[in-house]
Tab-separated table of C-alpha atoms and ligand atoms in Angstrom:
chain	number	residue	atom	x	y	z
B	1	MET	CA	151.587	9.854	-38.662
B	2	ASP	CA	147.818	10.441	-37.715
B	3	GLN	CA	145.992	8.381	-35.382
B	4	ASN	CA	144.930	5.705	-38.620
B	5	GLU	CA	148.367	4.931	-39.638
B	6	LEU	CA	149.530	4.667	-35.770
B	7	LYS	CA	146.622	2.069	-36.866
B	8	ARG	CA	147.704	0.403	-39.182
B	9	ALA	CA	151.281	-0.015	-38.499
B	10	ALA	CA	150.043	-1.788	-34.984
B	11	ALA	CA	147.504	-3.908	-36.885
B	12	ARG	CA	150.156	-5.025	-40.190
B	13	ALA	CA	152.940	-5.759	-37.231
B	14	ALA	CA	150.015	-8.423	-35.483
B	15	ILE	CA	151.151	-10.528	-38.670
B	16	GLU	CA	153.988	-11.810	-38.050
B	17	PHE	CA	152.334	-13.738	-35.035
B	18	ILE	CA	150.255	-15.112	-37.448
B	19	GLU	CA	151.382	-19.214	-37.863
B	20	THR	CA	150.844	-20.892	-41.613
B	21	GLY	CA	147.793	-23.153	-41.960
B	22	THR	CA	146.211	-21.804	-38.176
B	23	ILE	CA	142.712	-20.467	-37.847
B	24	VAL	CA	142.894	-16.992	-36.798
B	25	GLY	CA	140.908	-15.219	-34.093
B	26	VAL	CA	139.589	-11.626	-34.788
B	27	GLY	CA	138.444	-8.641	-32.654
B	28	SER	CA	136.741	-5.532	-33.637
B	29	GLY	CA	137.065	-1.585	-34.546
B	30	SER	CA	138.981	0.347	-36.723
B	31	THR	CA	142.570	-0.739	-35.675
B	32	VAL	CA	140.732	-4.241	-36.270
B	33	ASN	CA	139.935	-2.882	-40.012
B	34	PHE	CA	143.444	-2.390	-40.448
B	35	PHE	CA	143.830	-5.761	-39.480
B	36	ILE	CA	142.023	-7.937	-41.529
B	37	ASP	CA	143.035	-5.743	-44.645
B	38	GLU	CA	146.826	-6.790	-43.653
B	39	LEU	CA	145.064	-10.731	-43.221
B	40	GLY	CA	143.410	-10.746	-46.462
B	41	ALA	CA	146.801	-9.875	-48.047
B	42	ILE	CA	148.166	-13.431	-46.645
B	43	ARG	CA	144.747	-14.869	-47.105
B	44	GLY	CA	145.983	-18.489	-48.576
B	45	ARG	CA	148.312	-18.896	-46.063
B	46	ILE	CA	145.574	-19.167	-43.243
B	47	ALA	CA	142.938	-22.060	-43.105
B	48	GLY	CA	140.100	-19.315	-42.185
B	49	ALA	CA	138.943	-17.204	-39.066
B	50	VAL	CA	136.708	-16.764	-36.254
B	51	SER	CA	134.767	-13.299	-35.973
B	52	SER	CA	133.392	-10.793	-32.954
B	53	SER	CA	131.347	-9.366	-34.860
B	54	GLU	CA	128.661	-9.200	-37.904
B	55	ARG	CA	130.371	-5.991	-39.159
B	56	SER	CA	134.471	-7.972	-38.188
B	57	SER	CA	132.541	-11.507	-40.240
B	58	ASP	CA	131.287	-8.398	-43.070
B	59	ARG	CA	135.008	-7.143	-43.671
B	60	LEU	CA	136.755	-10.807	-43.531
B	61	ARG	CA	134.637	-12.411	-46.388
B	62	ALA	CA	135.107	-9.288	-48.237
B	63	ASN	CA	138.808	-9.608	-47.923
B	64	GLY	CA	138.301	-13.475	-49.554
B	65	ILE	CA	138.818	-15.063	-46.219
B	66	GLU	CA	136.401	-18.021	-44.744
B	67	VAL	CA	134.865	-16.984	-42.145
B	68	LEU	CA	134.207	-20.002	-39.600
B	69	GLU	CA	131.740	-20.832	-36.734
B	70	LEU	CA	133.486	-20.939	-33.003
B	71	ASN	CA	131.172	-23.617	-32.186
B	72	THR	CA	132.279	-25.819	-35.538
B	73	VAL	CA	136.027	-25.240	-35.268
B	74	LEU	CA	136.304	-26.508	-31.007
B	75	ALA	CA	133.384	-28.904	-32.016
B	76	THR	CA	136.078	-30.453	-34.096
B	77	GLY	CA	139.713	-30.047	-31.939
B	78	ARG	CA	141.140	-27.939	-34.071
B	79	ALA	CA	142.826	-25.400	-32.814
B	80	ILE	CA	143.142	-21.233	-32.628
B	81	PRO	CA	146.257	-19.750	-31.634
B	82	VAL	CA	145.932	-16.233	-31.593
B	83	TYR	CA	143.654	-13.554	-31.059
B	84	VAL	CA	144.201	-10.202	-32.197
B	85	ASP	CA	142.172	-7.231	-30.880
B	86	GLY	CA	141.556	-3.972	-29.896
B	87	ALA	CA	141.467	-2.238	-26.922
B	88	ASP	CA	140.048	1.639	-25.245
B	89	GLU	CA	142.454	1.173	-22.723
B	90	ILE	CA	145.474	-0.792	-22.054
B	91	ASN	CA	147.389	-1.089	-18.599
B	92	ARG	CA	150.683	-2.199	-18.215
B	93	GLN	CA	149.837	-5.163	-17.095
B	94	LEU	CA	147.705	-5.837	-20.212
B	95	GLN	CA	144.430	-5.471	-18.873
B	96	MET	CA	142.200	-3.564	-20.728
B	97	ILE	CA	138.985	-1.643	-21.107
B	98	LYS	CA	137.074	-3.146	-24.133
B	99	GLY	CA	133.131	-2.060	-25.835
B	100	GLY	CA	133.359	0.814	-27.885
B	101	GLY	CA	132.212	-0.531	-30.721
B	102	GLY	CA	129.817	-2.778	-28.798
B	103	ALA	CA	130.932	-5.901	-30.041
B	104	LEU	CA	132.779	-7.062	-26.383
B	105	THR	CA	130.930	-10.462	-25.572
B	106	ARG	CA	131.783	-12.120	-28.611
B	107	GLU	CA	135.088	-10.350	-28.014
B	108	LYS	CA	135.772	-12.457	-24.791
B	109	ILE	CA	134.045	-15.575	-26.566
B	110	VAL	CA	136.575	-15.952	-28.946
B	111	ALA	CA	139.127	-14.628	-26.853
B	112	ALA	CA	138.611	-16.974	-24.753
B	113	ALA	CA	138.471	-19.809	-26.985
B	114	CYS	CA	142.269	-18.690	-28.458
B	115	SER	CA	145.582	-19.609	-26.949
B	116	ARG	CA	147.050	-16.495	-26.565
B	117	PHE	CA	146.169	-12.565	-27.397
B	118	VAL	CA	147.647	-9.958	-29.207
B	119	CYS	CA	146.530	-6.091	-28.246
B	120	ILE	CA	147.021	-3.855	-31.228
B	121	VAL	CA	146.568	-0.769	-30.211
B	122	ASP	CA	148.290	3.035	-31.009
B	123	ARG	CA	149.826	4.713	-28.086
B	124	SER	CA	147.206	6.667	-26.777
B	125	LYS	CA	145.153	3.779	-25.502
B	126	VAL	CA	148.083	3.016	-23.439
B	127	VAL	CA	146.893	4.310	-19.406
B	128	ASP	CA	148.824	3.804	-15.838
B	129	ALA	CA	145.621	3.596	-14.706
B	130	LEU	CA	141.918	2.110	-15.945
B	131	GLY	CA	138.713	3.719	-16.159
B	132	SER	CA	139.208	7.409	-18.246
B	133	TYR	CA	137.211	5.330	-20.518
B	134	PRO	CA	133.424	4.911	-19.780
B	135	LEU	CA	132.967	0.832	-18.815
B	136	PRO	CA	130.663	-0.802	-21.507
B	137	VAL	CA	128.499	-3.110	-20.087
B	138	GLU	CA	126.273	-5.470	-21.972
B	139	VAL	CA	122.866	-5.787	-20.239
B	140	VAL	CA	119.884	-7.436	-20.750
B	141	PRO	CA	116.802	-4.763	-21.606
B	142	MET	CA	114.652	-5.939	-19.104
B	143	ALA	CA	117.317	-5.210	-16.374
B	144	ARG	CA	118.640	-2.108	-17.049
B	145	GLU	CA	117.723	-0.199	-14.674
B	146	LEU	CA	118.481	-2.643	-12.097
B	147	VAL	CA	122.113	-2.965	-13.360
B	148	ALA	CA	122.011	0.654	-13.610
B	149	SER	CA	121.219	1.708	-10.660
B	150	ARG	CA	124.131	-0.984	-8.696
B	151	LEU	CA	126.567	1.113	-11.086
B	152	ARG	CA	125.437	4.177	-9.293
B	153	ALA	CA	126.159	2.555	-5.978
B	154	LEU	CA	129.653	1.378	-7.250
B	155	GLY	CA	129.987	5.312	-8.190
B	156	GLY	CA	130.125	5.359	-11.725
B	157	ARG	CA	127.075	7.383	-14.242
B	158	PRO	CA	125.965	4.887	-16.923
B	159	GLU	CA	124.263	6.048	-19.740
B	160	GLN	CA	122.294	4.157	-22.242
B	161	ARG	CA	124.110	3.675	-25.766
B	162	ALA	CA	121.769	5.706	-28.035
B	163	GLY	CA	120.545	4.013	-31.187
B	164	PHE	CA	122.562	1.295	-30.795
B	165	VAL	CA	121.897	-2.780	-30.083
B	166	THR	CA	124.468	-5.309	-29.740
B	167	ASP	CA	124.343	-8.768	-32.474
B	168	ASN	CA	123.092	-10.547	-29.697
B	169	GLY	CA	119.907	-8.260	-29.267
B	170	ASN	CA	120.589	-6.146	-26.086
B	171	LEU	CA	122.067	-2.904	-24.875
B	172	ILE	CA	125.415	-1.315	-23.525
B	173	LEU	CA	125.650	0.896	-20.634
B	174	ASP	CA	128.935	3.122	-21.030
B	175	VAL	CA	129.421	4.137	-17.209
B	176	ALA	CA	131.771	6.965	-16.549
B	177	GLY	CA	133.380	8.096	-13.470
B	178	LEU	CA	133.792	4.087	-11.850
B	179	PRO	CA	136.620	3.829	-10.069
B	180	MET	CA	138.785	0.709	-10.780
B	181	PRO	CA	141.523	0.061	-8.313
B	182	ASP	CA	141.339	-3.620	-8.785
B	183	PRO	CA	140.015	-4.031	-11.852
B	184	ALA	CA	139.677	-7.896	-12.030
B	185	ALA	CA	137.605	-7.986	-8.893
B	186	LEU	CA	135.837	-5.242	-10.316
B	187	GLU	CA	135.079	-7.367	-12.758
B	188	ALA	CA	133.946	-10.727	-11.089
B	189	GLU	CA	131.749	-8.687	-8.952
B	190	ILE	CA	129.409	-6.341	-12.541
B	191	ASN	CA	129.868	-9.780	-14.033
B	192	GLN	CA	127.666	-12.443	-11.706
B	193	TRP	CA	125.098	-9.651	-11.616
B	194	PRO	CA	121.487	-10.757	-12.810
B	195	GLY	CA	120.478	-9.748	-16.617
B	196	VAL	CA	124.489	-8.396	-17.074
B	197	VAL	CA	125.742	-10.669	-20.311
B	198	THR	CA	129.413	-8.740	-20.279
B	199	VAL	CA	131.661	-6.237	-18.328
B	200	GLY	CA	134.088	-4.572	-21.027
B	201	LEU	CA	136.791	-5.335	-18.641
B	202	PHE	CA	139.023	-8.087	-19.873
B	203	ALA	CA	141.075	-8.024	-16.513
B	204	ARG	CA	140.987	-11.786	-15.476
B	205	ASP	CA	141.835	-12.541	-18.924
B	206	ALA	CA	143.928	-10.421	-19.756
B	207	ALA	CA	146.650	-9.753	-23.456
B	208	ASP	CA	149.431	-11.946	-24.027
B	209	LEU	CA	151.329	-9.026	-25.721
B	210	ALA	CA	150.511	-5.591	-27.060
B	211	LEU	CA	151.703	-4.562	-29.585
B	212	VAL	CA	151.384	-0.277	-29.480
B	213	ALA	CA	152.365	1.906	-32.041
B	214	SER	CA	154.005	5.802	-31.836
B	215	PRO	CA	155.689	7.724	-34.497
B	216	GLY	CA	159.185	5.974	-33.728
B	217	GLY	CA	157.748	2.591	-34.387
B	218	VAL	CA	156.015	-0.353	-32.977
B	219	GLN	CA	156.996	-1.781	-29.867
B	220	ARG	CA	156.419	-5.029	-28.094
B	221	LEU	CA	154.398	-4.680	-24.102
B	222	ASP	CA	154.663	-7.723	-22.327
B	223	PRO	CA	152.254	-7.880	-18.851
B	224	VAL	CA	154.061	-6.428	-15.840
B	225	ALA	CA	153.778	-8.367	-12.828
B	226	VAL	CA	151.571	-7.195	-10.354
B	227	ALA	CA	153.732	-7.913	-6.510
B	228	ALA	CA	151.238	-9.524	-4.059
L	1	LIG	C1	135.326	-2.845	-29.715
L	1	LIG	C2	136.157	-3.326	-29.203
L	1	LIG	C3	137.605	-2.184	-29.812
L	1	LIG	O1	138.793	-3.359	-30.037
L	1	LIG	C4	137.396	-1.448	-28.896
L	1	LIG	O2	136.266	-0.011	-29.236
L	1	LIG	C5	138.888	-0.243	-30.211
L	1	LIG	O3	138.119	0.184	-31.071
L	1	LIG	P1	138.956	0.893	-32.134
L	1	LIG	O4	140.246	0.229	-32.825
L	1	LIG	O5	137.974	1.524	-33.427
L	1	LIG	O6	140.047	2.195	-31.075
L	1	LIG	O7	136.506	-3.525	-27.773
L	1	LIG	O8	133.990	-3.920	-29.559
């Protein structure tokens, strides 16, 4: 099985978590693209989707799925039971690095609005410790050097993602080499710097379960508790 077949298998497995008549929270990326296509096959059974990127919105609409505004959904008291998204890395506590596609800010917003985060990945994304994948950080353009210098002080090597502007009009710093002994503490620290819009660590709010595809099948991972 190649990696795309594994991504498709994980995406297909997520369909069983979608309850009839509900609104679905939808992430971004190549694994999610497979999920959107699977969702298209059951579009008559769902009440629409809230999307985390313009690219996912376009693909949802191409699959005949109505894209709803998050503010409207929440203002009218409707729940979003499940959010389905991929990850660049995921550990056994189901903490993640996300943002390889640059959609981290809207992904974090939509995930926070949904009751349950189902992460869909192929097995190459599962790691013992986060940090091999460069950490994406969305930054307001005028704060680039301020944030970059602080990331360097933490031991990272930030590089601006070339030719890339987020859906929110900001830039991405991809940070290699950042030590992550405590991902939740690092997320909290970077998040509160002026000019940082979102850090691509999803550690304080980890996934609720992961569907991990390998050639032997799709395995469900529940978060492993860490001893205090
Ligand atoms: C986009 C993301 C994606 O979930 C992440 O990059 C994984 O993407 P893919 O499924 O293409 O490997 O966070 O911002």
